[in-house]
Amino acid sequence: MVEKQGLGTILMHAMLIIGIAIVCFPIYLTFVGSTLTHFEIIRPPMPLVPGPHFLDNYSEALTSGITAPVGRMLFNSFVMAMGIAIGKIAISILSAYAIVYFRFPFRMFAFWAIFMTLMLPVEVRIVPTYEVVASLGMLNSYTGLILPLIASATATFLFRQFFMTVPDELVEAARVDGAGPLRFFKDILLPLSVTNIAALFVILFIYGWNQFLWPLLITTKPEMNTIVMGLKQMMPTADDYGNWPVTMAAATLAVLPPVAVVIFMQRLFVKGLVETEK
C-alpha cells in the first residue's frame, strides 16, 4: 500500500471531506426541511439549521401522511424488500447447488436458460406478469409484490461461481465422513457462503426497497403503497402547494432502513465482495 505523508495526506483528507459534504448536503437539507414549517421552506432563503417542528412533522407523517400513513408504507416496503432478498437468495443458492454438485440431463442447458433470463427483466415482461398475478388474485397483496421478483439469475450465477471454487478434496472428505447432500449443504456450504449471502442480501434488500414500477402496477389500495410510491404521490402537482415538511420527513424516514442494513452488515458486506473464505 502506498501511503501519502504530509501535504499529500492533508489534500486527500480535504478532497474526502469535500466529497462527503457534496453527497450529504442534499440529505441534510431534506432533514432540515422536515423540521420547518411549509412557509419557512418556500420562503427564500431556506434556513440551513433545523427548526422546532421535528416532532410535529414526523408524527403527522407517520400517523396520517398525505395519501397514506408513512408508517404503513415503510412497513410495506420492509416486507417487500425482505421477501425479495430472502427469496432470491434461497432460490439462487439451491439452484446453484443443484447445477454444481448434481449430474442430471440438460444440467448446463438449465444453467444457461437461467442465465439468459438476465435479458428479460420485469420491465420487459411486465404485461404477461401482471396478467398472471391478476388471474391468481394476488393484486394488492404482499405475495403479488414479492413473488414475480423472487428469482435472480445474477445471484444464481454468483453462487455457482463461488461453489466451483470449493476444493474437490472438501467434497471428498465430506463424502468419506458419511455426509449426505443435505448435510454437506447445511454444515459445509452454507457456513462457507455466509459472507457471499450477506453481500447479496444488502444489494437485494436495497433493490427491493427501491422498486417503483411493479408496486405501482399491482397496488390500487393506499394501504398497500410502498414508500417509494408514496413519495412520488406526495409531490405537488399543478396548482397544489403540497405539504413539503411532511414530504421531507417521509423522504428522511425512507432513507433510514437501507442505511441501517448497510451499517449493520458493513463488515460482512465488504468481506463478501473482496474476500473468499474457504
mmCIF file of C-alpha atoms in Angstrom:
data_model
loop_
_atom_site.group_PDB
_atom_site.id
_atom_site.type_symbol
_atom_site.label_atom_id
_atom_site.label_comp_id
_atom_site.label_asym_id
_atom_site.label_seq_id
_atom_site.Cartn_x
_atom_site.Cartn_y
_atom_site.Cartn_z
ATOM 1 C CA MET A 1 0.000 0.000 0.000
ATOM 2 C CA VAL A 2 1.281 3.450 -0.925
ATOM 3 C CA GLU A 3 0.943 5.868 1.993
ATOM 4 C CA LYS A 4 0.917 9.629 1.445
ATOM 5 C CA GLN A 5 2.667 11.791 4.001
ATOM 6 C CA GLY A 6 2.491 15.463 4.899
ATOM 7 C CA LEU A 7 0.808 17.666 2.297
ATOM 8 C CA GLY A 8 -0.482 14.648 0.365
ATOM 9 C CA THR A 9 -2.359 13.377 3.413
ATOM 10 C CA ILE A 10 -3.899 16.794 4.023
ATOM 11 C CA LEU A 11 -5.000 17.091 0.385
ATOM 12 C CA MET A 12 -6.513 13.623 0.385
ATOM 13 C CA HIS A 13 -8.464 14.308 3.564
ATOM 14 C CA ALA A 14 -9.616 17.669 2.204
ATOM 15 C CA MET A 15 -10.857 16.019 -1.001
ATOM 16 C CA LEU A 16 -12.562 13.315 1.036
ATOM 17 C CA ILE A 17 -14.323 15.880 3.238
ATOM 18 C CA ILE A 18 -15.427 17.889 0.188
ATOM 19 C CA GLY A 19 -16.794 14.733 -1.462
ATOM 20 C CA ILE A 20 -18.701 13.739 1.679
ATOM 21 C CA ALA A 21 -20.116 17.263 2.001
ATOM 22 C CA ILE A 22 -21.326 17.263 -1.616
ATOM 23 C CA VAL A 23 -23.014 13.871 -1.214
ATOM 24 C CA CYS A 24 -24.520 14.553 2.212
ATOM 25 C CA PHE A 25 -25.687 18.153 1.727
ATOM 26 C CA PRO A 26 -28.964 17.281 -0.083
ATOM 27 C CA ILE A 27 -29.742 14.711 2.636
ATOM 28 C CA TYR A 28 -29.021 17.285 5.358
ATOM 29 C CA LEU A 29 -31.174 19.841 3.547
ATOM 30 C CA THR A 30 -34.024 17.321 3.424
ATOM 31 C CA PHE A 31 -33.696 16.722 7.168
ATOM 32 C CA VAL A 32 -33.671 20.464 7.877
ATOM 33 C CA GLY A 33 -36.789 20.908 5.726
ATOM 34 C CA SER A 34 -38.533 18.173 7.699
ATOM 35 C CA THR A 35 -38.169 20.268 10.867
ATOM 36 C CA LEU A 36 -39.560 23.547 9.458
ATOM 37 C CA THR A 37 -42.995 24.870 8.567
ATOM 38 C CA HIS A 38 -44.278 24.961 4.998
ATOM 39 C CA PHE A 39 -43.942 28.762 4.885
ATOM 40 C CA GLU A 40 -40.302 28.636 6.064
ATOM 41 C CA ILE A 41 -39.438 26.157 3.302
ATOM 42 C CA ILE A 42 -40.989 28.032 0.370
ATOM 43 C CA ARG A 43 -39.748 31.475 1.513
ATOM 44 C CA PRO A 44 -36.176 32.029 0.259
ATOM 45 C CA PRO A 45 -33.617 31.695 1.606
ATOM 46 C CA MET A 46 -34.431 28.417 3.289
ATOM 47 C CA PRO A 47 -32.848 28.104 6.781
ATOM 48 C CA LEU A 48 -29.815 25.836 6.998
ATOM 49 C CA VAL A 49 -30.328 24.870 10.645
ATOM 50 C CA PRO A 50 -33.066 22.545 11.963
ATOM 51 C CA GLY A 51 -36.277 24.146 13.194
ATOM 52 C CA PRO A 52 -38.509 23.367 16.192
ATOM 53 C CA HIS A 53 -41.179 21.315 14.362
ATOM 54 C CA PHE A 54 -39.388 17.960 14.268
ATOM 55 C CA LEU A 55 -41.906 16.060 16.388
ATOM 56 C CA ASP A 56 -44.952 17.669 14.761
ATOM 57 C CA ASN A 57 -43.895 16.896 11.188
ATOM 58 C CA TYR A 58 -42.659 13.364 11.854
ATOM 59 C CA SER A 59 -45.743 12.495 13.924
ATOM 60 C CA GLU A 60 -48.001 13.728 11.113
ATOM 61 C CA ALA A 61 -46.009 11.788 8.505
ATOM 62 C CA LEU A 62 -46.025 8.523 10.456
ATOM 63 C CA THR A 63 -49.682 8.597 11.541
ATOM 64 C CA SER A 64 -51.587 10.352 8.738
ATOM 65 C CA GLY A 65 -49.188 11.338 5.948
ATOM 66 C CA ILE A 66 -50.600 12.919 2.779
ATOM 67 C CA THR A 67 -52.013 9.974 0.793
ATOM 68 C CA ALA A 68 -51.474 7.268 3.458
ATOM 69 C CA PRO A 69 -49.576 6.944 6.763
ATOM 70 C CA VAL A 70 -45.845 6.768 6.126
ATOM 71 C CA GLY A 71 -45.510 4.173 8.875
ATOM 72 C CA ARG A 72 -47.721 1.794 6.897
ATOM 73 C CA MET A 73 -45.794 2.467 3.683
ATOM 74 C CA LEU A 74 -42.476 1.819 5.437
ATOM 75 C CA PHE A 75 -43.832 -1.492 6.719
ATOM 76 C CA ASN A 76 -44.979 -2.478 3.211
ATOM 77 C CA SER A 77 -41.583 -1.619 1.741
ATOM 78 C CA PHE A 78 -39.802 -3.533 4.504
ATOM 79 C CA VAL A 79 -41.901 -6.668 3.934
ATOM 80 C CA MET A 80 -41.370 -6.441 0.179
ATOM 81 C CA ALA A 81 -37.620 -5.848 0.424
ATOM 82 C CA MET A 82 -37.100 -8.654 2.964
ATOM 83 C CA GLY A 83 -39.238 -11.073 0.944
ATOM 84 C CA ILE A 84 -37.389 -10.326 -2.275
ATOM 85 C CA ALA A 85 -33.937 -10.534 -0.671
ATOM 86 C CA ILE A 86 -34.579 -13.768 1.255
ATOM 87 C CA GLY A 87 -36.487 -15.365 -1.621
ATOM 88 C CA LYS A 88 -33.852 -14.559 -4.220
ATOM 89 C CA ILE A 89 -31.040 -15.871 -2.022
ATOM 90 C CA ALA A 90 -32.891 -19.088 -1.112
ATOM 91 C CA ILE A 91 -33.833 -19.932 -4.695
ATOM 92 C CA SER A 92 -30.471 -18.921 -6.137
ATOM 93 C CA ILE A 93 -28.309 -20.846 -3.675
ATOM 94 C CA LEU A 94 -30.364 -24.024 -4.124
ATOM 95 C CA SER A 95 -30.287 -23.655 -7.919
ATOM 96 C CA ALA A 96 -26.526 -23.127 -7.918
ATOM 97 C CA TYR A 97 -26.048 -26.105 -5.583
ATOM 98 C CA ALA A 98 -28.022 -28.361 -7.923
ATOM 99 C CA ILE A 99 -26.153 -27.143 -11.003
ATOM 100 C CA VAL A 100 -22.678 -27.563 -9.499
ATOM 101 C CA TYR A 101 -22.984 -30.729 -7.403
ATOM 102 C CA PHE A 102 -25.604 -32.863 -9.163
ATOM 103 C CA ARG A 103 -25.256 -34.576 -12.531
ATOM 104 C CA PHE A 104 -28.579 -34.660 -14.347
ATOM 105 C CA PRO A 105 -29.599 -34.405 -18.033
ATOM 106 C CA PHE A 106 -29.564 -30.906 -19.544
ATOM 107 C CA ARG A 107 -27.774 -29.520 -16.483
ATOM 108 C CA MET A 108 -25.844 -26.901 -18.421
ATOM 109 C CA PHE A 109 -28.870 -26.115 -20.551
ATOM 110 C CA ALA A 110 -30.758 -25.328 -17.330
ATOM 111 C CA PHE A 111 -27.953 -23.049 -16.190
ATOM 112 C CA TRP A 112 -27.799 -21.126 -19.461
ATOM 113 C CA ALA A 113 -31.599 -20.914 -19.577
ATOM 114 C CA ILE A 114 -31.493 -19.263 -16.122
ATOM 115 C CA PHE A 115 -28.632 -17.030 -17.226
ATOM 116 C CA MET A 116 -30.494 -15.863 -20.347
ATOM 117 C CA THR A 117 -33.336 -14.531 -18.192
ATOM 118 C CA LEU A 118 -30.981 -11.628 -17.433
ATOM 119 C CA MET A 119 -32.081 -10.333 -20.837
ATOM 120 C CA LEU A 120 -35.726 -10.337 -19.738
ATOM 121 C CA PRO A 121 -36.128 -8.058 -16.709
ATOM 122 C CA VAL A 122 -39.548 -7.408 -15.210
ATOM 123 C CA GLU A 123 -39.973 -4.219 -17.236
ATOM 124 C CA VAL A 124 -39.805 -6.255 -20.479
ATOM 125 C CA ARG A 125 -42.324 -8.931 -19.397
ATOM 126 C CA ILE A 126 -44.489 -6.593 -17.354
ATOM 127 C CA VAL A 127 -47.785 -7.240 -19.189
ATOM 128 C CA PRO A 128 -47.809 -11.075 -19.062
ATOM 129 C CA THR A 129 -46.527 -10.961 -15.483
ATOM 130 C CA TYR A 130 -49.362 -8.642 -14.497
ATOM 131 C CA GLU A 131 -51.919 -10.901 -16.211
ATOM 132 C CA VAL A 132 -50.646 -13.960 -14.320
ATOM 133 C CA VAL A 133 -50.643 -12.156 -10.977
ATOM 134 C CA ALA A 134 -54.132 -10.737 -11.606
ATOM 135 C CA SER A 135 -55.531 -14.112 -12.683
ATOM 136 C CA LEU A 136 -54.194 -15.677 -9.483
ATOM 137 C CA GLY A 137 -55.901 -12.991 -7.380
ATOM 138 C CA MET A 138 -52.653 -11.587 -5.983
ATOM 139 C CA LEU A 139 -53.286 -7.901 -6.676
ATOM 140 C CA ASN A 140 -52.960 -5.684 -3.593
ATOM 141 C CA SER A 141 -51.142 -8.411 -1.681
ATOM 142 C CA TYR A 142 -47.642 -8.976 -0.341
ATOM 143 C CA THR A 143 -47.426 -12.203 -2.345
ATOM 144 C CA GLY A 144 -48.107 -10.271 -5.539
ATOM 145 C CA LEU A 145 -45.477 -7.707 -4.613
ATOM 146 C CA ILE A 146 -42.789 -10.293 -3.894
ATOM 147 C CA LEU A 147 -43.356 -13.422 -5.998
ATOM 148 C CA PRO A 148 -42.691 -12.062 -9.541
ATOM 149 C CA LEU A 149 -39.370 -10.572 -8.367
ATOM 150 C CA ILE A 150 -38.167 -13.523 -6.332
ATOM 151 C CA ALA A 151 -35.902 -15.238 -8.912
ATOM 152 C CA SER A 152 -32.421 -13.920 -9.707
ATOM 153 C CA ALA A 153 -30.147 -15.169 -12.464
ATOM 154 C CA THR A 154 -27.350 -12.917 -11.237
ATOM 155 C CA ALA A 155 -27.393 -14.388 -7.728
ATOM 156 C CA THR A 156 -27.536 -17.922 -9.166
ATOM 157 C CA PHE A 157 -24.505 -17.172 -11.302
ATOM 158 C CA LEU A 158 -22.567 -15.689 -8.371
ATOM 159 C CA PHE A 159 -23.296 -18.677 -6.106
ATOM 160 C CA ARG A 160 -22.374 -21.090 -8.925
ATOM 161 C CA GLN A 161 -19.039 -19.374 -9.411
ATOM 162 C CA PHE A 162 -18.356 -19.495 -5.655
ATOM 163 C CA PHE A 163 -19.301 -23.185 -5.343
ATOM 164 C CA MET A 164 -16.972 -24.032 -8.233
ATOM 165 C CA THR A 165 -14.050 -22.653 -6.203
ATOM 166 C CA VAL A 166 -14.719 -25.052 -3.302
ATOM 167 C CA PRO A 167 -11.920 -27.679 -3.423
ATOM 168 C CA ASP A 168 -12.897 -31.155 -4.550
ATOM 169 C CA GLU A 169 -10.943 -32.513 -1.564
ATOM 170 C CA LEU A 170 -13.505 -30.920 0.746
ATOM 171 C CA VAL A 171 -16.328 -32.681 -1.082
ATOM 172 C CA GLU A 172 -14.468 -35.996 -0.952
ATOM 173 C CA ALA A 173 -13.723 -35.561 2.775
ATOM 174 C CA ALA A 174 -17.385 -34.893 3.493
ATOM 175 C CA ARG A 175 -18.364 -37.970 1.485
ATOM 176 C CA VAL A 176 -15.853 -40.123 3.383
ATOM 177 C CA ASP A 177 -17.291 -38.838 6.672
ATOM 178 C CA GLY A 178 -20.714 -40.032 5.563
ATOM 179 C CA ALA A 179 -22.226 -36.607 4.903
ATOM 180 C CA GLY A 180 -25.164 -36.761 2.512
ATOM 181 C CA PRO A 181 -26.119 -33.970 0.089
ATOM 182 C CA LEU A 182 -28.313 -32.148 2.619
ATOM 183 C CA ARG A 183 -25.752 -32.354 5.421
ATOM 184 C CA PHE A 184 -22.936 -31.241 3.096
ATOM 185 C CA PHE A 185 -25.071 -28.279 2.025
ATOM 186 C CA LYS A 186 -26.157 -27.332 5.559
ATOM 187 C CA ASP A 187 -22.944 -27.953 7.505
ATOM 188 C CA ILE A 188 -20.276 -27.035 4.946
ATOM 189 C CA LEU A 189 -21.520 -24.976 2.019
ATOM 190 C CA LEU A 190 -23.844 -22.637 3.940
ATOM 191 C CA PRO A 191 -21.196 -21.633 6.551
ATOM 192 C CA LEU A 192 -18.701 -21.042 3.742
ATOM 193 C CA SER A 193 -21.236 -18.862 1.921
ATOM 194 C CA VAL A 194 -22.095 -16.541 4.825
ATOM 195 C CA THR A 195 -20.141 -13.556 3.520
ATOM 196 C CA ASN A 196 -21.480 -14.010 -0.017
ATOM 197 C CA ILE A 197 -25.028 -14.296 1.316
ATOM 198 C CA ALA A 198 -24.554 -11.156 3.418
ATOM 199 C CA ALA A 199 -23.202 -9.146 0.478
ATOM 200 C CA LEU A 200 -26.055 -10.288 -1.751
ATOM 201 C CA PHE A 201 -28.616 -9.605 0.969
ATOM 202 C CA VAL A 202 -27.560 -5.955 1.219
ATOM 203 C CA ILE A 203 -27.716 -5.472 -2.556
ATOM 204 C CA LEU A 204 -31.037 -7.295 -2.964
ATOM 205 C CA PHE A 205 -32.660 -5.569 0.030
ATOM 206 C CA ILE A 206 -31.898 -2.163 -1.477
ATOM 207 C CA TYR A 207 -33.098 -3.438 -4.875
ATOM 208 C CA GLY A 208 -36.415 -4.495 -3.341
ATOM 209 C CA TRP A 209 -36.725 -1.295 -1.302
ATOM 210 C CA ASN A 210 -36.306 0.903 -4.395
ATOM 211 C CA GLN A 211 -38.888 -0.918 -6.537
ATOM 212 C CA PHE A 212 -41.366 1.534 -8.064
ATOM 213 C CA LEU A 213 -42.924 0.287 -11.323
ATOM 214 C CA TRP A 214 -44.138 -3.136 -10.162
ATOM 215 C CA PRO A 215 -45.805 -1.926 -6.901
ATOM 216 C CA LEU A 216 -47.331 0.951 -8.862
ATOM 217 C CA LEU A 217 -48.995 -1.524 -11.239
ATOM 218 C CA ILE A 218 -50.416 -4.102 -8.869
ATOM 219 C CA THR A 219 -51.475 -1.977 -5.888
ATOM 220 C CA THR A 220 -54.565 0.206 -6.035
ATOM 221 C CA LYS A 221 -55.284 0.493 -2.311
ATOM 222 C CA PRO A 222 -53.455 3.315 -0.465
ATOM 223 C CA GLU A 223 -52.739 0.999 2.466
ATOM 224 C CA MET A 224 -50.645 -1.225 0.154
ATOM 225 C CA ASN A 225 -48.477 1.606 -1.178
ATOM 226 C CA THR A 226 -44.731 1.344 -0.711
ATOM 227 C CA ILE A 227 -42.675 4.284 0.492
ATOM 228 C CA VAL A 228 -41.166 4.952 -2.958
ATOM 229 C CA MET A 229 -44.676 5.132 -4.451
ATOM 230 C CA GLY A 230 -45.795 7.296 -1.551
ATOM 231 C CA LEU A 231 -43.001 9.834 -2.082
ATOM 232 C CA LYS A 232 -43.980 10.200 -5.739
ATOM 233 C CA GLN A 233 -47.631 10.726 -4.784
ATOM 234 C CA MET A 234 -46.689 13.323 -2.164
ATOM 235 C CA MET A 235 -45.060 15.579 -4.729
ATOM 236 C CA PRO A 236 -47.282 18.597 -5.511
ATOM 237 C CA THR A 237 -48.838 18.795 -8.958
ATOM 238 C CA ALA A 238 -50.308 21.716 -10.947
ATOM 239 C CA ASP A 239 -51.548 24.435 -8.548
ATOM 240 C CA ASP A 240 -51.183 22.267 -5.453
ATOM 241 C CA TYR A 241 -48.608 23.647 -2.988
ATOM 242 C CA GLY A 242 -48.174 20.279 -1.325
ATOM 243 C CA ASN A 243 -47.037 19.684 2.229
ATOM 244 C CA TRP A 244 -43.265 19.944 1.998
ATOM 245 C CA PRO A 245 -42.428 19.411 5.698
ATOM 246 C CA VAL A 246 -44.305 16.089 5.753
ATOM 247 C CA THR A 247 -42.890 15.100 2.360
ATOM 248 C CA MET A 248 -39.335 15.776 3.538
ATOM 249 C CA ALA A 249 -39.982 13.916 6.783
ATOM 250 C CA ALA A 250 -41.177 10.931 4.724
ATOM 251 C CA ALA A 251 -38.090 11.164 2.499
ATOM 252 C CA THR A 252 -35.822 11.199 5.555
ATOM 253 C CA LEU A 253 -37.592 8.185 7.059
ATOM 254 C CA ALA A 254 -37.388 6.330 3.710
ATOM 255 C CA VAL A 255 -33.588 6.532 3.774
ATOM 256 C CA LEU A 256 -33.161 5.075 7.259
ATOM 257 C CA PRO A 257 -33.886 1.316 6.729
ATOM 258 C CA PRO A 258 -31.452 0.819 3.786
ATOM 259 C CA VAL A 259 -28.789 2.829 5.631
ATOM 260 C CA ALA A 260 -29.338 0.735 8.767
ATOM 261 C CA VAL A 261 -28.961 -2.501 6.764
ATOM 262 C CA VAL A 262 -25.725 -1.282 5.170
ATOM 263 C CA ILE A 263 -24.269 -0.127 8.518
ATOM 264 C CA PHE A 264 -25.327 -3.266 10.391
ATOM 265 C CA MET A 265 -23.912 -5.620 7.722
ATOM 266 C CA GLN A 266 -20.987 -3.490 6.585
ATOM 267 C CA ARG A 267 -18.267 -5.882 7.728
ATOM 268 C CA LEU A 268 -19.810 -8.952 6.109
ATOM 269 C CA PHE A 269 -20.751 -6.929 3.025
ATOM 270 C CA VAL A 270 -17.163 -5.835 2.404
ATOM 271 C CA LYS A 271 -15.767 -9.323 3.096
ATOM 272 C CA GLY A 272 -18.312 -10.847 0.741
ATOM 273 C CA LEU A 273 -17.245 -8.526 -2.058
ATOM 274 C CA VAL A 274 -13.468 -8.683 -1.688
ATOM 275 C CA GLU A 275 -12.655 -11.929 0.103
ATOM 276 C CA THR A 276 -13.324 -15.626 -0.265
ATOM 277 C CA GLU A 277 -13.263 -17.715 2.895
ATOM 278 C CA LYS A 278 -12.822 -21.415 2.455
#
